[in-house]
């Protein structure tokens, strides 16, 4: 099964293409009580910022048809705790597990500060830049909505990062292609996509938004068609690998995302409804591949590239 599912990406030697998405799996160890995390291709840990963050006011999660809204607000214990406690603990318990460290911030300096240090951890094999964060120095506009700002951030981080850098693209833009191309030109090693779509729900009794933050990120099965479309667009416009995510629940979702252009797949919201979803997908892949005449995932990726 190892050769059948094996994927090679910048910085990542994956025994299979399945990994939990950042923000839906804590720092990984929370799910260790359910199954051996060594079975996963990698784990995208929760976002890390320079200082500890409490996050947004509650309520900050609301269910929606085929998905959920969240406005957690990047709650995390800060770089020092992640570096000195969380990552070493993960390395002790899961020495062969690839960690992709999600990094966030409010200004370019925040990202640079975290990226300069977090790659020193033995088990951090790559960085995922969360560019959907509001840039406080540019009027609160998200880093990921402006090609020049996104490229500048990518370039700054690449200068200090000791591991490959994957940039997480936001779907909340008019045209994702110029942003992706600018990030690629700035030296990114790959993309992860997509981040959540902005959404809102109203409480009929109070006539006010359900979330204290008013808006939140929509995730879950409802966003999969958007993710497929954007992955396909970026795949055909750029030449660096993509880790796809957005509404993945089944093994067919995984293969559909890879046929759209993803080289690996992250599972987000589905972890909340079934904590065993990732190992189930890994186990189900070989049988479904055989039914579809897919000899190996690396061969499938190559075929999709050749048809590009």
XYZ file of C-alpha atoms in Angstrom:
308
model
C 0.000 0.000 0.000
C 2.913 2.332 0.717
C 4.037 2.569 -2.930
C 0.426 2.682 -4.109
C -0.374 5.778 -2.032
C 3.096 7.344 -1.759
C 3.359 11.041 -2.666
C 6.472 13.215 -2.842
C 6.147 16.984 -2.442
C 8.631 19.740 -1.539
C 9.777 18.919 1.991
C 7.218 16.128 2.337
C 7.686 12.409 1.840
C 4.094 11.224 2.314
C 3.144 7.576 2.837
C -0.347 8.598 1.731
C -1.983 11.865 0.588
C -4.384 12.273 3.526
C -3.870 14.873 6.254
C -6.124 16.798 8.649
C -6.536 20.468 7.735
C -5.348 23.219 10.055
C -7.896 24.387 12.601
C -9.894 21.151 12.533
C -7.441 18.914 14.372
C -6.022 21.067 17.169
C -2.296 20.465 17.441
C -2.763 16.801 16.548
C -2.439 15.119 19.910
C -6.127 15.703 20.680
C -6.988 13.017 18.117
C -4.194 10.677 19.250
C -6.609 9.062 21.714
C -8.711 7.811 18.776
C -6.002 6.320 16.541
C -2.268 6.234 15.843
C -1.422 9.511 14.089
C 1.571 7.830 12.433
C -0.953 6.439 9.946
C -1.521 9.918 8.475
C 0.415 11.387 5.573
C 0.916 14.572 7.611
C -0.824 16.847 10.112
C -1.487 20.529 9.481
C -1.438 21.910 12.997
C -3.489 24.828 14.304
C -2.275 28.325 13.415
C 0.650 29.751 15.375
C 1.105 33.491 15.957
C 4.035 35.257 17.688
C 2.070 35.819 20.897
C -0.747 33.849 22.508
C -4.235 34.689 21.237
C -7.513 34.082 23.049
C -9.550 34.360 19.861
C -12.950 35.923 19.205
C -15.882 36.282 21.569
C -18.429 33.458 21.727
C -20.571 32.191 20.113
C -18.052 31.523 17.370
C -19.369 28.366 15.707
C -22.720 27.850 13.955
C -24.027 24.901 11.967
C -25.252 25.375 8.400
C -26.769 22.983 5.861
C -23.907 20.704 4.722
C -21.343 22.659 6.696
C -20.515 25.059 9.490
C -19.453 28.645 10.131
C -16.519 29.414 12.396
C -14.972 32.615 13.687
C -12.498 31.176 16.196
C -10.041 34.027 15.730
C -6.777 32.060 15.578
C -6.794 31.064 19.257
C -3.396 29.551 20.102
C -0.801 29.575 22.898
C 1.815 31.478 20.882
C 5.135 30.569 19.272
C 7.126 29.962 22.464
C 4.724 27.325 23.812
C 4.299 25.666 20.409
C 8.086 25.473 20.012
C 9.061 24.445 23.524
C 6.161 22.139 24.447
C 3.755 21.131 21.661
C 6.138 20.255 18.816
C 8.626 18.334 21.028
C 5.735 16.354 22.535
C 4.473 15.443 19.061
C 7.982 14.447 18.014
C 8.330 12.144 21.022
C 4.978 10.438 20.487
C 4.962 10.397 16.669
C 8.604 10.568 15.514
C 7.821 9.794 11.865
C 4.863 12.160 11.507
C 5.214 15.047 9.054
C 4.086 18.323 10.630
C 2.998 21.251 8.471
C 3.004 24.355 10.660
C 0.260 26.859 9.878
C 1.465 30.430 10.461
C -0.701 33.542 10.855
C -0.296 37.168 11.814
C -1.549 40.745 11.636
C 1.442 42.166 9.766
C 4.356 40.921 7.695
C 6.678 41.058 10.710
C 4.459 38.559 12.595
C 4.775 35.981 9.826
C 8.527 36.491 9.488
C 9.059 36.122 13.250
C 7.220 32.782 13.409
C 8.551 31.363 10.128
C 12.144 32.154 11.121
C 11.841 29.944 14.213
C 9.215 27.258 13.695
C 11.149 25.433 10.971
C 13.877 24.655 13.519
C 11.646 21.932 14.995
C 12.777 18.508 13.829
C 9.272 17.378 12.870
C 8.179 20.559 11.016
C 8.682 19.628 7.371
C 6.813 22.552 5.796
C 5.052 25.826 6.587
C 1.499 26.751 5.576
C 1.010 30.515 5.318
C -2.504 31.600 6.275
C -2.853 34.707 4.113
C -6.577 35.145 4.806
C -5.662 37.176 7.894
C -6.441 40.926 7.929
C -3.349 43.084 7.376
C -3.549 45.781 10.063
C -0.951 47.938 8.277
C -3.030 48.004 5.095
C -6.440 48.934 6.499
C -7.474 45.434 7.518
C -7.572 44.025 3.989
C -6.617 40.335 3.953
C -3.104 39.539 2.733
C -4.536 37.038 0.282
C -6.743 39.428 -1.689
C -3.999 41.562 -3.246
C -1.365 39.992 -5.552
C 1.379 42.491 -4.574
C 0.784 42.153 -0.828
C 0.590 38.341 -1.054
C 3.798 38.223 -3.114
C 5.626 40.570 -0.725
C 4.675 38.411 2.260
C 5.699 35.213 0.476
C 9.062 36.678 -0.493
C 9.754 37.919 3.037
C 8.938 34.544 4.568
C 10.961 32.583 2.003
C 14.060 34.572 2.994
C 13.928 33.245 6.578
C 12.097 29.905 6.365
C 14.205 26.774 6.779
C 11.553 24.493 5.245
C 9.363 24.710 2.105
C 6.540 27.251 2.199
C 2.996 26.471 1.028
C 0.632 29.431 0.752
C -3.036 28.924 1.669
C -5.193 30.641 -0.936
C -8.418 32.420 -0.079
C -11.553 31.870 -2.206
C -12.887 35.297 -1.190
C -11.484 37.057 -4.260
C -12.765 38.043 -7.693
C -9.990 36.245 -9.575
C -7.647 33.812 -7.821
C -5.255 33.330 -10.762
C -3.289 36.635 -10.585
C -2.798 36.096 -6.839
C -1.593 32.513 -7.335
C 0.797 33.542 -10.097
C 2.229 36.387 -8.001
C 2.803 34.019 -5.069
C 4.478 31.462 -7.334
C 6.743 34.167 -8.801
C 7.666 35.228 -5.243
C 9.124 31.767 -4.598
C 6.381 29.728 -2.901
C 6.964 25.969 -2.957
C 3.278 25.090 -3.216
C -0.318 26.073 -2.513
C -2.903 24.791 -0.066
C -6.466 25.566 -1.081
C -9.057 26.541 -0.369
C -9.545 28.432 2.854
C -13.103 29.020 4.066
C -15.731 31.146 2.288
C -17.137 34.116 4.178
C -20.685 33.537 5.420
C -23.289 34.593 7.958
C -26.383 33.271 9.756
C -29.143 35.244 11.477
C -30.895 34.193 14.697
C -34.622 34.634 13.963
C -35.490 35.296 17.612
C -32.914 37.991 18.275
C -32.761 39.135 14.625
C -29.001 39.372 15.032
C -26.099 37.340 13.584
C -25.572 33.997 15.310
C -21.829 34.594 15.565
C -20.469 37.260 17.900
C -18.076 38.181 15.090
C -21.112 38.518 12.763
C -19.379 36.719 9.876
C -17.451 33.466 9.834
C -15.707 31.024 7.549
C -17.984 28.523 5.798
C -16.546 25.013 5.548
C -17.847 21.497 4.978
C -19.367 19.597 2.065
C -21.189 22.705 0.787
C -17.943 24.305 -0.417
C -16.462 21.316 -2.292
C -17.610 22.389 -5.795
C -16.013 25.802 -5.229
C -12.785 24.138 -4.084
C -12.714 21.837 -7.125
C -13.221 24.770 -9.496
C -10.499 26.903 -7.920
C -7.991 24.036 -7.666
C -8.560 23.300 -11.362
C -8.032 26.991 -12.231
C -4.837 27.390 -10.229
C -3.459 24.032 -11.414
C -3.782 25.134 -15.040
C -2.312 28.595 -14.366
C 0.749 27.655 -12.268
C 3.434 24.985 -11.940
C 3.834 24.347 -8.213
C 2.015 21.561 -6.321
C -1.348 21.961 -4.631
C -2.639 20.408 -1.417
C -6.400 20.490 -1.900
C -9.063 20.938 0.772
C -12.646 22.067 1.137
C -15.555 19.737 1.830
C -13.730 16.406 1.598
C -15.769 13.613 3.192
C -15.405 10.514 1.015
C -12.710 8.663 -0.903
C -14.352 9.839 -4.135
C -13.923 13.440 -2.937
C -10.205 12.756 -2.474
C -9.791 11.367 -6.002
C -11.936 14.112 -7.541
C -9.703 16.736 -5.948
C -6.600 14.983 -7.268
C -8.091 14.771 -10.755
C -8.694 18.548 -10.545
C -4.973 19.059 -9.908
C -4.247 18.447 -6.209
C -1.264 16.267 -5.271
C -2.482 15.627 -1.709
C -5.701 16.300 0.197
C -6.512 17.777 3.594
C -9.681 16.908 5.515
C -11.251 19.605 7.679
C -14.811 19.782 9.007
C -15.423 16.042 8.513
C -13.125 15.409 11.510
C -15.776 16.950 13.767
C -18.532 14.580 12.655
C -16.274 11.509 12.451
C -12.924 11.633 14.271
C -11.860 8.491 12.375
C -12.490 9.956 8.907
C -8.806 10.265 7.925
C -7.760 6.652 8.628
C -11.015 5.456 7.015
C -10.145 7.358 3.826
C -6.602 5.961 3.813
C -7.946 2.406 4.165
C -10.601 2.904 1.471
C -8.316 4.432 -1.174
C -6.676 1.261 -2.586
C -9.987 -0.512 -3.276
C -11.537 2.529 -4.973
C -8.382 3.089 -7.008
C -8.516 -0.525 -8.225
C -12.162 -0.083 -9.256
C -11.210 3.001 -11.294
C -8.096 1.451 -12.823
C -5.660 3.734 -10.982
C -2.348 1.917 -10.484
C -0.840 4.442 -8.071
C -1.490 7.992 -6.946
C 1.866 9.211 -8.246
C 0.892 7.824 -11.662
C -2.504 9.575 -11.446
C -0.801 12.894 -10.611
C 1.550 12.448 -13.565
C -1.339 11.669 -15.918
C -3.258 14.771 -14.799
C -0.143 16.898 -15.352
C 0.396 15.456 -18.830
C -3.199 16.295 -19.775
C -2.745 19.878 -18.542
